[in-house]
Coordinates of N, CA and C in Angstrom, one line a residue:
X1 N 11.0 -67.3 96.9 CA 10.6 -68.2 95.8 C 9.1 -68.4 95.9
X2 N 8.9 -68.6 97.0 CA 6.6 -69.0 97.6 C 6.3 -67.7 96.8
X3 N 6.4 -66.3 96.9 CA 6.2 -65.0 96.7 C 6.0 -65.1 94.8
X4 N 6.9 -65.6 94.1 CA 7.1 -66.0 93.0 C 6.1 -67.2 92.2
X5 N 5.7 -67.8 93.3 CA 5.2 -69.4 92.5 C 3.8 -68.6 92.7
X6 N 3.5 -68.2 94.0 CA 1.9 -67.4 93.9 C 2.1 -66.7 93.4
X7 N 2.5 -65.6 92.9 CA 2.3 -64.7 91.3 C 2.2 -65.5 90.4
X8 N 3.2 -66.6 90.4 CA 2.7 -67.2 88.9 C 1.4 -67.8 88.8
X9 N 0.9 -68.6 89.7 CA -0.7 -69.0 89.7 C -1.7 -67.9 90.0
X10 N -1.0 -67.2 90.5 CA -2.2 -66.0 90.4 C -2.5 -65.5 88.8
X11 N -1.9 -65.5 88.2 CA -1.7 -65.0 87.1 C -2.3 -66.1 85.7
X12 N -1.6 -67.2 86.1 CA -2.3 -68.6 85.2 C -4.2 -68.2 85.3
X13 N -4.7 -68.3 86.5 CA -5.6 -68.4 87.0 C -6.4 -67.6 86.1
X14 N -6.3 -66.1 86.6 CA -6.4 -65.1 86.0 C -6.3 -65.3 84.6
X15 N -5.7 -65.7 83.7 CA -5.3 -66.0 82.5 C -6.6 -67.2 82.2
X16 N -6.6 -68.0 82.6 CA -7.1 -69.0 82.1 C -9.1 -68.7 82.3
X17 N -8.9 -67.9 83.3 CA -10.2 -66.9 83.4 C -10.4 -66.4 82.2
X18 N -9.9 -65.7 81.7 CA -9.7 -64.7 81.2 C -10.0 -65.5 79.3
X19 N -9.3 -66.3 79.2 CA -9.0 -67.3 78.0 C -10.6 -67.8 78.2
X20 N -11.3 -68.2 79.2 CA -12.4 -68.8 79.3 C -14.0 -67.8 79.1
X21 N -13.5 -66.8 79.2 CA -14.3 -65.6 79.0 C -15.1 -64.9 80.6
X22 N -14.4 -65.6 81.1 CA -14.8 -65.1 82.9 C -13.9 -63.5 83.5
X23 N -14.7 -62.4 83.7 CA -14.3 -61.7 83.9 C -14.0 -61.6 85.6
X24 N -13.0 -62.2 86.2 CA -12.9 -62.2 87.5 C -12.7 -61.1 88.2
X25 N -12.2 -60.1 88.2 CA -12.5 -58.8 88.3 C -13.6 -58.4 88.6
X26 N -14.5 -58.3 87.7 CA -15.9 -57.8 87.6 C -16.6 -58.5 88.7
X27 N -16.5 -60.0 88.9 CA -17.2 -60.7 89.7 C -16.7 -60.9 91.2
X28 N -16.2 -60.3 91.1 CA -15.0 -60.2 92.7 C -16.0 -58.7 93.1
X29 N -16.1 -57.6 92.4 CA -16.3 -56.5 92.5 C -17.8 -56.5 92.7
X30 N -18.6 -57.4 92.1 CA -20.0 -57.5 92.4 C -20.3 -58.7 93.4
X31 N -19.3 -59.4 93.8 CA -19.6 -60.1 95.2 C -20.3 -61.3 94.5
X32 N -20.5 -61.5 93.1 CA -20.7 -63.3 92.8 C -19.9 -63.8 93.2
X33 N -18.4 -63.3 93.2 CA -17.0 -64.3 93.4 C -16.8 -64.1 94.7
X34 N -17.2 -64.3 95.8 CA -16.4 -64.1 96.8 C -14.9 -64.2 97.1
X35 N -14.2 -63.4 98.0 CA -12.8 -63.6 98.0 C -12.0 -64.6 98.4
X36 N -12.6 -65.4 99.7 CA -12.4 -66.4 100.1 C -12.7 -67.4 99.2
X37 N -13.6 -67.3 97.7 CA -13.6 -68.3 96.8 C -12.7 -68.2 96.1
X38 N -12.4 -67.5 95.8 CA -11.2 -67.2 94.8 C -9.9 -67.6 95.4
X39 N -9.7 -67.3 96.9 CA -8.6 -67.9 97.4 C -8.6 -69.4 97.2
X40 N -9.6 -70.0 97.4 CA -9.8 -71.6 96.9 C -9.5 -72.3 95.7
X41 N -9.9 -71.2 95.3 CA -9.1 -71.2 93.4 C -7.9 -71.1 93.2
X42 N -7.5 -70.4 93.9 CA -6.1 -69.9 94.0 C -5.1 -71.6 94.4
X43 N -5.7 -71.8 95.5 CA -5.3 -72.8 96.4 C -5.5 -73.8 95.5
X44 N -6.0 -74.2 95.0 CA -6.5 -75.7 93.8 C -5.3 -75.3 92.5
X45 N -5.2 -74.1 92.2 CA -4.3 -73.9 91.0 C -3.1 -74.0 91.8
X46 N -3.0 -73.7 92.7 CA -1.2 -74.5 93.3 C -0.8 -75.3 93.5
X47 N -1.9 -76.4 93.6 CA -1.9 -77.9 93.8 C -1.7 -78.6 92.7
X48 N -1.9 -77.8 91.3 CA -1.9 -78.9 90.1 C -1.3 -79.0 89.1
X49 N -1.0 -80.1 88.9 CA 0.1 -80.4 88.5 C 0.7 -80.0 87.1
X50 N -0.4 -79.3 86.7 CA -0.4 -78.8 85.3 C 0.5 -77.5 84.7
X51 N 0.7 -76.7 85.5 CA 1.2 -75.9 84.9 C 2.1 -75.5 83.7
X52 N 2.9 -76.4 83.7 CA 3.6 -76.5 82.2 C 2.5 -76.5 81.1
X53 N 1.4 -77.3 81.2 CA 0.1 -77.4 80.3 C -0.3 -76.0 80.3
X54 N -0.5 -75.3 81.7 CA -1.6 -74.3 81.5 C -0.5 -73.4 81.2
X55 N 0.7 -73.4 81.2 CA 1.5 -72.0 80.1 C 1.5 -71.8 79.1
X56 N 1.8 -73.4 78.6 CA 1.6 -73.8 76.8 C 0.4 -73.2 76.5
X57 N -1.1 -73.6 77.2 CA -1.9 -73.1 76.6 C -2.3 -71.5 76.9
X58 N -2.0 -70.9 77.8 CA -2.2 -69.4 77.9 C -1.2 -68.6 76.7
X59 N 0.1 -69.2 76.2 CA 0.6 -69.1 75.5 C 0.4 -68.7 74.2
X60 N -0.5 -69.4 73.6 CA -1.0 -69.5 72.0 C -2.7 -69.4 71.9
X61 N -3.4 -69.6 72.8 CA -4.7 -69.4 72.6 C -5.6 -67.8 72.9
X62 N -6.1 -67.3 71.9 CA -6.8 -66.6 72.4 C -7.3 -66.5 73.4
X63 N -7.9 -65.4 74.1 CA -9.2 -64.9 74.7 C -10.4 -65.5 74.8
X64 N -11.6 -65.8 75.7 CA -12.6 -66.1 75.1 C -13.4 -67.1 74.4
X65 N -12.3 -68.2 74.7 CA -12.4 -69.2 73.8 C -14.1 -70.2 74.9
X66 N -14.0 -69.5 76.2 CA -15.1 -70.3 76.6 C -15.2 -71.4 77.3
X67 N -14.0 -72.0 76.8 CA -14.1 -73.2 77.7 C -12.9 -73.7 78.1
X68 N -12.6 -73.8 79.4 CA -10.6 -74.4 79.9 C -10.7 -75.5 79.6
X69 N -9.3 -75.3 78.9 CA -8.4 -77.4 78.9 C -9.4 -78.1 79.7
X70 N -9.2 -79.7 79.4 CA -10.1 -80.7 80.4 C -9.1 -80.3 81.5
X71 N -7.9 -80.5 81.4 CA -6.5 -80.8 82.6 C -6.7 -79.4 83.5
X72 N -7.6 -78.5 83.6 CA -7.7 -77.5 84.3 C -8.3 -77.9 85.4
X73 N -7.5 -77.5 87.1 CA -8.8 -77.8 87.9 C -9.6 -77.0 88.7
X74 N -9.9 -75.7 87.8 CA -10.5 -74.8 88.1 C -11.6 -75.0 87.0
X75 N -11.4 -75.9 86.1 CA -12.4 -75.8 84.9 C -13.9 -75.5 85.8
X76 N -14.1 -76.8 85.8 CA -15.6 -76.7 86.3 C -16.1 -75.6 86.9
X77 N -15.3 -74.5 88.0 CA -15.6 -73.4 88.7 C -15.7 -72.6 87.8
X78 N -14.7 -72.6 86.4 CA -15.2 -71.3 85.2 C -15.7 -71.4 84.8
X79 N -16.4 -72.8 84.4 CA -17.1 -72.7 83.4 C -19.0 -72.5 83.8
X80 N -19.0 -72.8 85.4 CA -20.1 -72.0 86.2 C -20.0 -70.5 86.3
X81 N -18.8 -70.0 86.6 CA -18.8 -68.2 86.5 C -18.7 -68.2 85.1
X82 N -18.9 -68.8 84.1 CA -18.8 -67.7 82.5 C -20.0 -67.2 82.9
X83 N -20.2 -66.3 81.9 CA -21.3 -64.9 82.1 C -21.8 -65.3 80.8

């Protein structure tokens, strides 16, 4: 089930990156992101309590939109990596 809950936050994360216009990939790949940061990220998106919120909204919102929910607590980290 642990195996399961971290795919799903990996994936939100990723998602909500992604919805925010942060190409986390790319920045992992060019060493802005470091990995151990991302694990931190990773680790903060497991902690919160939001997930039902952050499904709904990966759900129905585009791509790109720029900026995460307030209820995100990775917001502020994305919205320093937007590009």
């Amino acid at each position: 089930m642990d195996d399961l809950k971290d795919n799903l936050h990996f994936w939100m994360l990723w998602g909500m990156a992604r919805r925010a216009g942060v190409d986390l990939a790319g920045l992992l790949r060019s060493g802005r992101l470091g990995h151990a940061r991302f694990e931190e990220m990773l680790a903060v998106c497991r902690r919160c309590r939001h997930a039902c919120d952050c499904l709904g909204e990966l759900s129905y919102l585009p791509a790109g939109q720029e900026r995460p929910p307030a209820f995100c607590a990775n917001g502020h980290m994305l919205i320093f990596l937007h590009v």
